[in-house]
Short mmCIF file of C-alpha atoms and ligand atoms in Angstrom, two decimals:
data_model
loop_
_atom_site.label_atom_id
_atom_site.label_comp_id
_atom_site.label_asym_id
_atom_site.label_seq_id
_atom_site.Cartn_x
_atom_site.Cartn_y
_atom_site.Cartn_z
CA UNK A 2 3.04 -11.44 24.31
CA UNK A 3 1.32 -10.82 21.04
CA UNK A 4 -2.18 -9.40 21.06
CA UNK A 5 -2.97 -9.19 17.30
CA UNK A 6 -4.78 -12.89 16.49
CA UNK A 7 -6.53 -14.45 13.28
CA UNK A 8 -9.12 -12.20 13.82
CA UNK A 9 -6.48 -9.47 12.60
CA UNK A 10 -6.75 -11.20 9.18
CA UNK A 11 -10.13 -11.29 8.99
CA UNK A 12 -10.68 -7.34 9.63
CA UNK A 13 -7.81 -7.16 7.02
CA UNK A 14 -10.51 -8.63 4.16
CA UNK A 15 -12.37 -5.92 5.37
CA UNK A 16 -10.19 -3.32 5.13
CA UNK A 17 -8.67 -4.62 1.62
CA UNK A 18 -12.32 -4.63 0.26
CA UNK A 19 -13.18 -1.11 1.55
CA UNK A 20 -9.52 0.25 0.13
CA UNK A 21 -9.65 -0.16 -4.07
CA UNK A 22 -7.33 2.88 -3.99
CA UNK A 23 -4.86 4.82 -2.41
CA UNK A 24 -7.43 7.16 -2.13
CA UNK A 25 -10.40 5.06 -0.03
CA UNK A 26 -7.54 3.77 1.92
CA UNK A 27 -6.32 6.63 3.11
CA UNK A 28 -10.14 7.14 3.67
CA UNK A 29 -10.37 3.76 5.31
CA UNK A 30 -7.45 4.81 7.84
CA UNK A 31 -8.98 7.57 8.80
CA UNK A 32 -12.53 6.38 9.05
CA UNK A 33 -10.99 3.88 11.26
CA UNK A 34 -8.68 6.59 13.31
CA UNK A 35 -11.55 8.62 13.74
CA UNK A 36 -13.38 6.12 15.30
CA UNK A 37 -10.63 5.98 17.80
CA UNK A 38 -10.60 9.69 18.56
CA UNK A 39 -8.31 10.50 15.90
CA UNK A 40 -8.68 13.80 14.50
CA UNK A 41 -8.06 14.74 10.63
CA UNK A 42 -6.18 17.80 10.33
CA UNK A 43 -5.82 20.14 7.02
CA UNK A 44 -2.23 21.18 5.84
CA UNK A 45 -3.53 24.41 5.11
CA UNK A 46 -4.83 24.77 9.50
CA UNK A 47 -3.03 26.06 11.98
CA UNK A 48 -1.79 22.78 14.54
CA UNK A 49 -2.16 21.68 17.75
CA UNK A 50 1.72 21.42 18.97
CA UNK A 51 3.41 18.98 20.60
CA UNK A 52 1.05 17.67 23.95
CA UNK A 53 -0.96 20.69 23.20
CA UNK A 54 -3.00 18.17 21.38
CA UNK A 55 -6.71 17.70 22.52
CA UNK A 56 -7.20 14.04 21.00
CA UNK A 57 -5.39 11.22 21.37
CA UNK A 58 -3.83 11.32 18.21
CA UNK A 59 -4.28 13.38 14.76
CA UNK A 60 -3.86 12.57 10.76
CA UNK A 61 -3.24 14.32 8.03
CA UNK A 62 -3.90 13.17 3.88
CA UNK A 63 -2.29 14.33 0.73
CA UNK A 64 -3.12 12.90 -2.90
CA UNK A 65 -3.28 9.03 -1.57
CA UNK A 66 -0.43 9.44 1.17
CA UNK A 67 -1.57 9.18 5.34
CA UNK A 68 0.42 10.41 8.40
CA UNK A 69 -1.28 9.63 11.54
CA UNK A 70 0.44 9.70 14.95
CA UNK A 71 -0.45 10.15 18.24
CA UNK A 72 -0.20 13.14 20.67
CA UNK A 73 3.01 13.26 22.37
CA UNK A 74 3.49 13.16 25.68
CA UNK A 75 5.18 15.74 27.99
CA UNK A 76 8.23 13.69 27.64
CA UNK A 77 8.25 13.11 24.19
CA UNK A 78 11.69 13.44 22.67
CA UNK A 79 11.77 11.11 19.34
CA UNK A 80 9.69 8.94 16.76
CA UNK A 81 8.87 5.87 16.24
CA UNK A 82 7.97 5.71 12.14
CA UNK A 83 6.03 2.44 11.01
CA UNK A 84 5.80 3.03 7.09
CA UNK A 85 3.86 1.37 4.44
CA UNK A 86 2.65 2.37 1.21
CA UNK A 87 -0.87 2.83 -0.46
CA UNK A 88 -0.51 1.61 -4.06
CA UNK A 89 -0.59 -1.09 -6.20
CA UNK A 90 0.42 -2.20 -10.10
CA UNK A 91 -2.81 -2.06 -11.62
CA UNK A 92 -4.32 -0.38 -14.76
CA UNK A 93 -5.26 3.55 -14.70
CA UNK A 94 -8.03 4.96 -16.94
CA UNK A 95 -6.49 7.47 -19.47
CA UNK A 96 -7.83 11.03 -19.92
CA UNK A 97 -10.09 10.15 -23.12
CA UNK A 98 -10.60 6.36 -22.41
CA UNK A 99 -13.74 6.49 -25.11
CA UNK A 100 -11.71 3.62 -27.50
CA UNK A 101 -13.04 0.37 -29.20
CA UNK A 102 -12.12 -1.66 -32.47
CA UNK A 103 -14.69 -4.01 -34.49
CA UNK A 104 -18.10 -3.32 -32.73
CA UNK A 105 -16.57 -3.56 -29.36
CA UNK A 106 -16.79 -0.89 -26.93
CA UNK A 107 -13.29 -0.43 -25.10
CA UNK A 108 -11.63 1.76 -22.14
CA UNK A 109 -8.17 2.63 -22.98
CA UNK A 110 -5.96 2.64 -19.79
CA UNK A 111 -2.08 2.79 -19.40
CA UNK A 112 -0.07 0.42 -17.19
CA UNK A 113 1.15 1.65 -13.77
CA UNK A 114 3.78 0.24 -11.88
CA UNK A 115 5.12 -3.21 -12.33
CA UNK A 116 1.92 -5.45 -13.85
CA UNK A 117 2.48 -9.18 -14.25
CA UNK A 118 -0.11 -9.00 -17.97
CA UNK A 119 -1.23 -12.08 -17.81
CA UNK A 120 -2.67 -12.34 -14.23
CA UNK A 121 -5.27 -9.29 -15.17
CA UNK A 122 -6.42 -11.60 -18.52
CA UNK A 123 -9.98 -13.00 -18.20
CA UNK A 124 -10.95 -11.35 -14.97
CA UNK A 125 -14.24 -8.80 -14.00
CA UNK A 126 -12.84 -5.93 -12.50
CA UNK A 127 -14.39 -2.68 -11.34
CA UNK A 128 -13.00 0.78 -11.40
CA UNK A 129 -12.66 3.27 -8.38
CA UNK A 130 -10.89 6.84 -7.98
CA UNK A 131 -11.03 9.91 -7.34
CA UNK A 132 -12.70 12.35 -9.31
CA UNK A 133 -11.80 16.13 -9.16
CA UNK A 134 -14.95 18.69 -9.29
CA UNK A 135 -14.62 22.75 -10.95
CA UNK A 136 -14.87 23.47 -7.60
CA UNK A 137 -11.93 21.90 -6.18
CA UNK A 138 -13.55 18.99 -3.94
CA UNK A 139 -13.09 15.25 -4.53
CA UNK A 140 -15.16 13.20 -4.72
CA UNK A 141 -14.11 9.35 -4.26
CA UNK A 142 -16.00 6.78 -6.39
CA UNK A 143 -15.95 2.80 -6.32
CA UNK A 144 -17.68 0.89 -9.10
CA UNK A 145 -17.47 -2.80 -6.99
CA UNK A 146 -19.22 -4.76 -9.86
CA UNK A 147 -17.93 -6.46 -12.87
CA UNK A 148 -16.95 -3.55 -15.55
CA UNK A 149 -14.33 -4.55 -17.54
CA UNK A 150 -11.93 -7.67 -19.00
CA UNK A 151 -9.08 -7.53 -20.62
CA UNK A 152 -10.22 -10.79 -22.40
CA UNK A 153 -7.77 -13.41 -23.71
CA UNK A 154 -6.88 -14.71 -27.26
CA UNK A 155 -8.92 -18.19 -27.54
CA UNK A 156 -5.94 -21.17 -27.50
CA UNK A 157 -7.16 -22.51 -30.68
CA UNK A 158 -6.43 -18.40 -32.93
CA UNK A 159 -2.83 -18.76 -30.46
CA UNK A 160 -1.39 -22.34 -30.59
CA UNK A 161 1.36 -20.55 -28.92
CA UNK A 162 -0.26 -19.46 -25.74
CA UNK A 163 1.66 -21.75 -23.30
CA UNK A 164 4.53 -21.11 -24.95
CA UNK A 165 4.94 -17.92 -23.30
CA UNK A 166 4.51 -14.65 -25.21
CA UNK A 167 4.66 -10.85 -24.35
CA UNK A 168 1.65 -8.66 -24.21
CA UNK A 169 1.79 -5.00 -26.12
CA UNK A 170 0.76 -3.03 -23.54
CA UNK A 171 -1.00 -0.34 -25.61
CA UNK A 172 -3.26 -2.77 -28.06
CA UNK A 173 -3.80 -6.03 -25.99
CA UNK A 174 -4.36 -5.23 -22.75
CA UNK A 175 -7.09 -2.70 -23.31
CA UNK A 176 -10.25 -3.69 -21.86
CA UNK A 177 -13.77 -3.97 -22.99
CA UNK A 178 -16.67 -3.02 -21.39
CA UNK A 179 -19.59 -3.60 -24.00
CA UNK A 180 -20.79 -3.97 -27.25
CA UNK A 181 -21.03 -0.69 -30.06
CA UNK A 182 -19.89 2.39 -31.32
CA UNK A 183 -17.71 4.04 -28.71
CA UNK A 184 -18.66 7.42 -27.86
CA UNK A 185 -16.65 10.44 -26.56
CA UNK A 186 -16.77 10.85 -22.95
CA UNK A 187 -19.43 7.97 -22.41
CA UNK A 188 -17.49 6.62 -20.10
CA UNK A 189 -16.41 9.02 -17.64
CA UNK A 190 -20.04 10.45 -17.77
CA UNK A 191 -21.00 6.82 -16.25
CA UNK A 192 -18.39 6.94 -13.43
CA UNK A 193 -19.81 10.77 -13.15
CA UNK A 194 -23.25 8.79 -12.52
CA UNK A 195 -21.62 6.40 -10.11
CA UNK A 196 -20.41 9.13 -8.07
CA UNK A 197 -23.26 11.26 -8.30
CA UNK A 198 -22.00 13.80 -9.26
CA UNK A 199 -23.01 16.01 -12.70
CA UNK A 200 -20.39 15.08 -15.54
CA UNK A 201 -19.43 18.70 -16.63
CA UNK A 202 -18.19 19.55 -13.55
CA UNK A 203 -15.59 16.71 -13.50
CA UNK A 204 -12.32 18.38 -14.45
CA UNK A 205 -9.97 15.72 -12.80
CA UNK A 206 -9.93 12.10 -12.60
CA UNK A 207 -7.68 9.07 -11.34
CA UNK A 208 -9.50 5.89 -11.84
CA UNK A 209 -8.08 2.54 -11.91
CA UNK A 210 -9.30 -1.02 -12.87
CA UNK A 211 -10.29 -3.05 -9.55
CA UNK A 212 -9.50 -6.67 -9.10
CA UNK A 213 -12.92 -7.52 -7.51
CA UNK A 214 -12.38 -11.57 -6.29
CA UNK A 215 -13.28 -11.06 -2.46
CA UNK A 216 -10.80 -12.43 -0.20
CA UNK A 217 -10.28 -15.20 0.99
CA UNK A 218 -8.94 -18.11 3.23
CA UNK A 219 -7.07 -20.75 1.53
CA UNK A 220 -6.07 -24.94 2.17
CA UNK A 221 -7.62 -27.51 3.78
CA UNK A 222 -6.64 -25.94 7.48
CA UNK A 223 -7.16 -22.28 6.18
CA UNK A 224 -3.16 -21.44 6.75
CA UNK A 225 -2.89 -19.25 3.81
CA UNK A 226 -5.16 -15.99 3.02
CA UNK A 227 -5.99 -14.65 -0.80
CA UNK A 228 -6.17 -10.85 -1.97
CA UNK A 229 -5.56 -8.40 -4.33
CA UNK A 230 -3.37 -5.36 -2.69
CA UNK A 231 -1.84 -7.24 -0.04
CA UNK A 232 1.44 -5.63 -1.15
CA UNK A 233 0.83 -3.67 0.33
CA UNK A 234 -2.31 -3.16 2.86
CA UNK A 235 -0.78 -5.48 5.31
CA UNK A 236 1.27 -3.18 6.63
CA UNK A 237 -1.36 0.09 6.49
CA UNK A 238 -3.89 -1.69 8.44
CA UNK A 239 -1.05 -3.55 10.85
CA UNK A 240 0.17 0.41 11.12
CA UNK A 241 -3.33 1.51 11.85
CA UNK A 242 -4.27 -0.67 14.11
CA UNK A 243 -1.05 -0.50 16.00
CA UNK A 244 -0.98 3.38 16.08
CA UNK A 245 -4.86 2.47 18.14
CA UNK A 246 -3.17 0.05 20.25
CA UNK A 247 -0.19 1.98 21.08
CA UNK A 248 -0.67 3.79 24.09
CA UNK A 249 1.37 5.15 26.95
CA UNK A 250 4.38 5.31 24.89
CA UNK A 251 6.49 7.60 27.09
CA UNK A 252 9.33 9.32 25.16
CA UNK A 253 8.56 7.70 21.95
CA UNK A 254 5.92 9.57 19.54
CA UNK A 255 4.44 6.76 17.57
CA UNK A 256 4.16 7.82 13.80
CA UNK A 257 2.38 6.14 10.93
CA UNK A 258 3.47 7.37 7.25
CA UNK A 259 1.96 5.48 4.52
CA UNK A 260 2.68 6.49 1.02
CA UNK A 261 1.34 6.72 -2.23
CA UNK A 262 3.07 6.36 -5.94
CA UNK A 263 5.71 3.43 -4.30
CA UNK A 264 5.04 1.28 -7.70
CA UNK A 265 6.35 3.83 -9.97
CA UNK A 266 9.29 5.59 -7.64
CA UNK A 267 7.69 7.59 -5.09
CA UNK A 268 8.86 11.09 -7.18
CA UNK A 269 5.72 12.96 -6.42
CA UNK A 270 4.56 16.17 -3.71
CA UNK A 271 3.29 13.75 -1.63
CA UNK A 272 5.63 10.16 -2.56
CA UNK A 273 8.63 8.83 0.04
CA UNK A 274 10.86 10.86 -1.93
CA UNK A 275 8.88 14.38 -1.18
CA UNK A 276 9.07 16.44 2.04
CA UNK A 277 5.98 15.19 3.29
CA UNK A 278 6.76 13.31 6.14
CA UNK A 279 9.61 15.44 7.69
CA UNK A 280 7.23 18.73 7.29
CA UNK A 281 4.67 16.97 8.82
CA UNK A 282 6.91 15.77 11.76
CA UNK A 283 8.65 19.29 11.89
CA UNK A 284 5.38 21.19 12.46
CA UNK A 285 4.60 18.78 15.56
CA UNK A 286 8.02 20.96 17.58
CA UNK A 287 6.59 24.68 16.05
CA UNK A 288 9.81 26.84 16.39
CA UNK A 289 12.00 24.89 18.15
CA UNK A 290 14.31 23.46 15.68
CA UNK A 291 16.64 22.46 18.28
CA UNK A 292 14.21 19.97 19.62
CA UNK A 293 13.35 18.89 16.30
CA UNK A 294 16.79 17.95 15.54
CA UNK A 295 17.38 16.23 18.49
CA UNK A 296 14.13 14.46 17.98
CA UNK A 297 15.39 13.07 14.42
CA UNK A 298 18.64 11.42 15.68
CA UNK A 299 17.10 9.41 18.54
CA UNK A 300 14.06 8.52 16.09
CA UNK A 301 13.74 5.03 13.99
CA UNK A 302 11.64 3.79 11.39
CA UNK A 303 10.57 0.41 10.56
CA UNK A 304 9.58 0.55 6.86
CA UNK A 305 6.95 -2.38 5.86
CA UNK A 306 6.10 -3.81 2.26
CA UNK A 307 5.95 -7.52 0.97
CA UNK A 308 8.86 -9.63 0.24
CA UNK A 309 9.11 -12.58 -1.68
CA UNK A 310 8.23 -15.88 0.30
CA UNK A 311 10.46 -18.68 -0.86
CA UNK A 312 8.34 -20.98 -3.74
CA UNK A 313 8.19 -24.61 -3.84
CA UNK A 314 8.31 -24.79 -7.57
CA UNK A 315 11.20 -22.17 -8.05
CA UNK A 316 13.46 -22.57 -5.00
CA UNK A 317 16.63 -21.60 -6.80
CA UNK A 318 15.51 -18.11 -7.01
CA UNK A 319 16.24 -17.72 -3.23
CA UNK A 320 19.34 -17.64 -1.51
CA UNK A 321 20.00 -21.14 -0.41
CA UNK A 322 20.54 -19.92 3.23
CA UNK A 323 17.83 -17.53 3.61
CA UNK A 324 14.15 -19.30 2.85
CA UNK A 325 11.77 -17.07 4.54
CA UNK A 326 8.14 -19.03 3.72
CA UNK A 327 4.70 -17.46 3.96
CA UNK A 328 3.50 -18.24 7.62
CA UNK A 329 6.58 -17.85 9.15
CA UNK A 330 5.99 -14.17 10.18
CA UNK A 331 7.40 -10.71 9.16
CA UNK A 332 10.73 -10.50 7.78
CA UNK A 333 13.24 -8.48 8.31
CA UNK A 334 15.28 -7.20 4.74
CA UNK A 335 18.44 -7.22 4.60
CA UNK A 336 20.97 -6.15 1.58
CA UNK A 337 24.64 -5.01 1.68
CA UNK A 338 24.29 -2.41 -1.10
CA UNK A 339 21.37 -1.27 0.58
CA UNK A 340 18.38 -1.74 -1.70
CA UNK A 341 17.06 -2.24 1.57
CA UNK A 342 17.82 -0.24 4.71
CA UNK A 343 19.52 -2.16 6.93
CA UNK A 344 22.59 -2.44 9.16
CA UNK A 345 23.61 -3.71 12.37
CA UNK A 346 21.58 -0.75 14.50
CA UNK A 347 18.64 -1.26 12.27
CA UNK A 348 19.02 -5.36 12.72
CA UNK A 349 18.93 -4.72 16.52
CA UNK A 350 16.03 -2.13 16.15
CA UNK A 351 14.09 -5.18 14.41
CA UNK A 352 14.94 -7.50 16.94
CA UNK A 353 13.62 -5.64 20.27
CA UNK A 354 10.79 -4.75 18.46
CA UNK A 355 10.18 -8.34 17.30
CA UNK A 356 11.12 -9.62 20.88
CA UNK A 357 8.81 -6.92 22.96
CA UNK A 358 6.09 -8.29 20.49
CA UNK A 359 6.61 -11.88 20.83
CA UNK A 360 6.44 -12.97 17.17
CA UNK A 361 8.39 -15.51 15.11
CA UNK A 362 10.27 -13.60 11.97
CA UNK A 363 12.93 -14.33 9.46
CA UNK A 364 15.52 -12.86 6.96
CA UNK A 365 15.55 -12.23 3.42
CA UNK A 366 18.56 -11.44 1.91
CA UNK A 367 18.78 -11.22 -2.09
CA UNK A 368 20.45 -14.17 -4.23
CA UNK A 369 23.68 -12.62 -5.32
CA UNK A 370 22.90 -13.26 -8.86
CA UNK A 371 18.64 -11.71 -8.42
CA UNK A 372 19.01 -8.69 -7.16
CA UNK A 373 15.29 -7.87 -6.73
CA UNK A 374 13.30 -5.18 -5.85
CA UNK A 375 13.49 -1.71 -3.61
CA UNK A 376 11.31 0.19 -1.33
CA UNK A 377 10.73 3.02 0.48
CA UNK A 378 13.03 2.80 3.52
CA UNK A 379 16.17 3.70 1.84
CA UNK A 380 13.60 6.63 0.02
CA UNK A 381 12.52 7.64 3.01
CA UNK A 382 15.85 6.65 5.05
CA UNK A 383 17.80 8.87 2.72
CA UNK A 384 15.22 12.37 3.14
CA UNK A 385 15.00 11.80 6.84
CA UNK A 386 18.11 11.37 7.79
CA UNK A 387 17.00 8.69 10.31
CA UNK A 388 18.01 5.35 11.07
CA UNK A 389 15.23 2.73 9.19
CA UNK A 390 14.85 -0.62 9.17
CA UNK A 391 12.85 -2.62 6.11
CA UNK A 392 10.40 -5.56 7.30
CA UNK A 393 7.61 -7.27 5.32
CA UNK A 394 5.64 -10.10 5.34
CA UNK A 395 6.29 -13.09 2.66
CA UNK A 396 4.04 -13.34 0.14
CA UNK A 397 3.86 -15.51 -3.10
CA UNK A 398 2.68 -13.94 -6.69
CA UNK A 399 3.55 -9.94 -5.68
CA UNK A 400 1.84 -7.54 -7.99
CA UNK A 401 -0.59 -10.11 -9.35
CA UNK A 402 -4.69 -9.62 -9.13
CA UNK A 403 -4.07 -12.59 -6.31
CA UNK A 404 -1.53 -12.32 -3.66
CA UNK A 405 -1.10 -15.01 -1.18
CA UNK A 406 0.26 -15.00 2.32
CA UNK A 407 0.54 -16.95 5.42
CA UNK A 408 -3.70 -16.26 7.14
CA UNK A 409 -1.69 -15.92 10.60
CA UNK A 410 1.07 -13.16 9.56
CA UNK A 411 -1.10 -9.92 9.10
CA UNK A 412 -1.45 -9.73 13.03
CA UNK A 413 2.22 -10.96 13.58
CA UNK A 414 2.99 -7.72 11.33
CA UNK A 415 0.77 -5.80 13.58
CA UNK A 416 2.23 -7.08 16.78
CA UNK A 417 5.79 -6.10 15.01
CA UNK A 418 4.91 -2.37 14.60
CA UNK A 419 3.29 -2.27 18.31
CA UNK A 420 6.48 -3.39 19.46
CA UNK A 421 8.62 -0.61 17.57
CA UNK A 422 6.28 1.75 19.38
CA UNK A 423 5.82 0.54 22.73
CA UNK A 424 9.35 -1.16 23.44
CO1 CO B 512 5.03 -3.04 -2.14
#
């Protein structure tokens, strides 16, 4: 039976709004873990082992990446991985963003990941980040009020405009964010401000520019639900509140990895492709790398990012067998050349854990002739060495300022992961 309602979606908003950033959501997750009994442990600690553990579950953060998981049992003798990641296309704030041309003050930024230009044109967006202090703390900051535009060129100086034209990246997509002389290091002294924090000791920064439209529900029956990020916060918060739902799991050890630097190909210290997650799981057995081994081979992962819901005005760009919709619940991603992990095992994986949940789902499968996008779960398939699954829920406009999904799917996604780890 499923226990994750519309309510689910709502406390999504909420989580999407407090999460600008890889950074607050790790922070989110574990404000939210903590709450639970959760505790946060450093890299750099020694660790409770195994059911040594004195809380009901523990989490650990690197540079915009989570791994939360709960204390194994006595019995424990595999995992059960529900992955996500923690990032989104957007726009990040170069190290000397001071710019501006013909009396307008301007932020120069550089694209990351895979921005559709023209959905960022005309909006207010914030900024929010990390910041990096001489002393080695960070500090997170979150400027949640109209900042800067990217503004667009009026139709009447572009007769052209709906004709369909590319955007140069370096001189017309640079935002403004007032009127004058630009001055080095006025802005990063402001976000200093915002933070609190005094300007010369900022050394470090990541700061990116914030679609700030709140979410929202969407049609005459509210079936659909609006947001920036939701590629691909549905399946952190579905992962979090699953890991706090999960409980007397028996042999299973249920494990929540979400990582950072997806959009741009997870090659980081703390990405998919890094040793994160398997040093992480590894410490849990201490010495015993028998166990740990053993562990690994009867372990699975269900690996969770949007998918592409079929669209009413381009339904030739989906296979004509396979028309997952938003609203029909999570899919399950399917590819023979594995841009997606998946196989017969991993299919039947899905399935229990769809079936113990209770929850409509679908396939996607690639057109022949599109052959899309990747994710993590052959990333983190391939450094594990264990047997993963890729699910999703369908979505319409991925990677623009406004995603749209189906407003009962978030806790269908939810229900999915509670069934990898309970069934
Ligand atoms: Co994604």
């Amino acid at each position: 039976m499923p226990r994750f309602d519309r309510s689910h979606t709502d406390d999504l908003a909420a989580f999407i709004t407090a999460s600008p950033t890889p950074y607050h959501a790790c922070a989110e997750a574990g404000r939210r873990l903590e709450a639970a009994g959760f505790r946060r442990l450093a890299e750099t600690e020694e660790w409770p082992l195994g059911s040594n553990g004195d809380a009901p579950g523990y989490y650990v953060v690197r540079d915009g990446s989570v791994v939360a998981w709960r204390t194994p049992g006595e019995d424990a003798r595999a995992f059960r991985i529900f992955g996500a990641h923690t990032d989104t296309p957007t726009f990040k704030v170069k190290p000397r963003p001071d710019t501006g041309a013909a009396g307008w003050k301007q932020v120069a930024v550089e694209v990351y990941g895979g921005v559709p230009h023209q959905t960022w044109l005309d909006r207010d967006l914030g900024v929010a980040g990390r910041l990096v202090l001489r002393d080695g703390t960070e500090v997170l900051v979150d400027v949640d009020r109209p900042l800067l535009r990217v503004p667009r060129l009026a139709i009447h100086l572009d007769r052209g405009a709906n004709e369909g034209r590319a955007l140069d990246p370096q001189g017309q997509l640079t935002p403004i964010w007032g009127l004058g002389q630009p001055r080095e290091g006025e802005f990063l002294e402001f976000i200093a401000e915002e933070a609190g924090v005094d300007p010369d000791d900022v050394l470090g920064h990541d700061l990116f520019a914030v679609a700030l439209d709140a979410p929202s529900y969407l049609g005459k029956d509210e079936e659909l639900f609006a947001a920036w990020r939701l590629d691909n916060l549905t399946s952190l918060h579905a992962g979090v509140a699953a890991l706090i739902a999960a409980e007397g799991t028996g042999p299973n050890v249920p494990v929540l990895a979400a990582f950072n630097y997806e959009e741009i190909g997870s090659m980081t210290y703390s990405g998919a492709q890094s040793p994160f997650l398997e040093t992480v799981l590894r410490r849990l057995f201490g010495e015993d790398s028998q166990a740990f081994t053993r562990a690994m081979a009867a372990s699975g992962m269900m690996s969770s990012d949007t998918g592409n819901s079929i669209h009413p005005n381009y339904p030739e760009k989906h296979d004509p067998t396979h028309r997952p919709i938003a609203g029909g619940g999570p899919m399950i991603k399917v590819s023979a050349n594995q841009r997606y992990a998946s196989g017969a095992e991993e299919e039947a994986l899905f399935r229990r854990s769809a079936e113990h949940a209770g929850i409509p789902w679908q396939y996607y499968v690639n057109r022949n002739s599109i052959p899309g996008g990747t994710t993590i779960g052959p990333l983190s398939g391939t450094q594990l060495g264990i047997l993963t699954v890729d699910v999703g829920l369908p979505i319409l406009s991925m990677h623009s300022a406004r995603e749209l999904c189906g407003a009962e799917d978030p806790g269908r996604l939810a229900d999915l992961a509670l069934g990898l780890f309970e069934h």
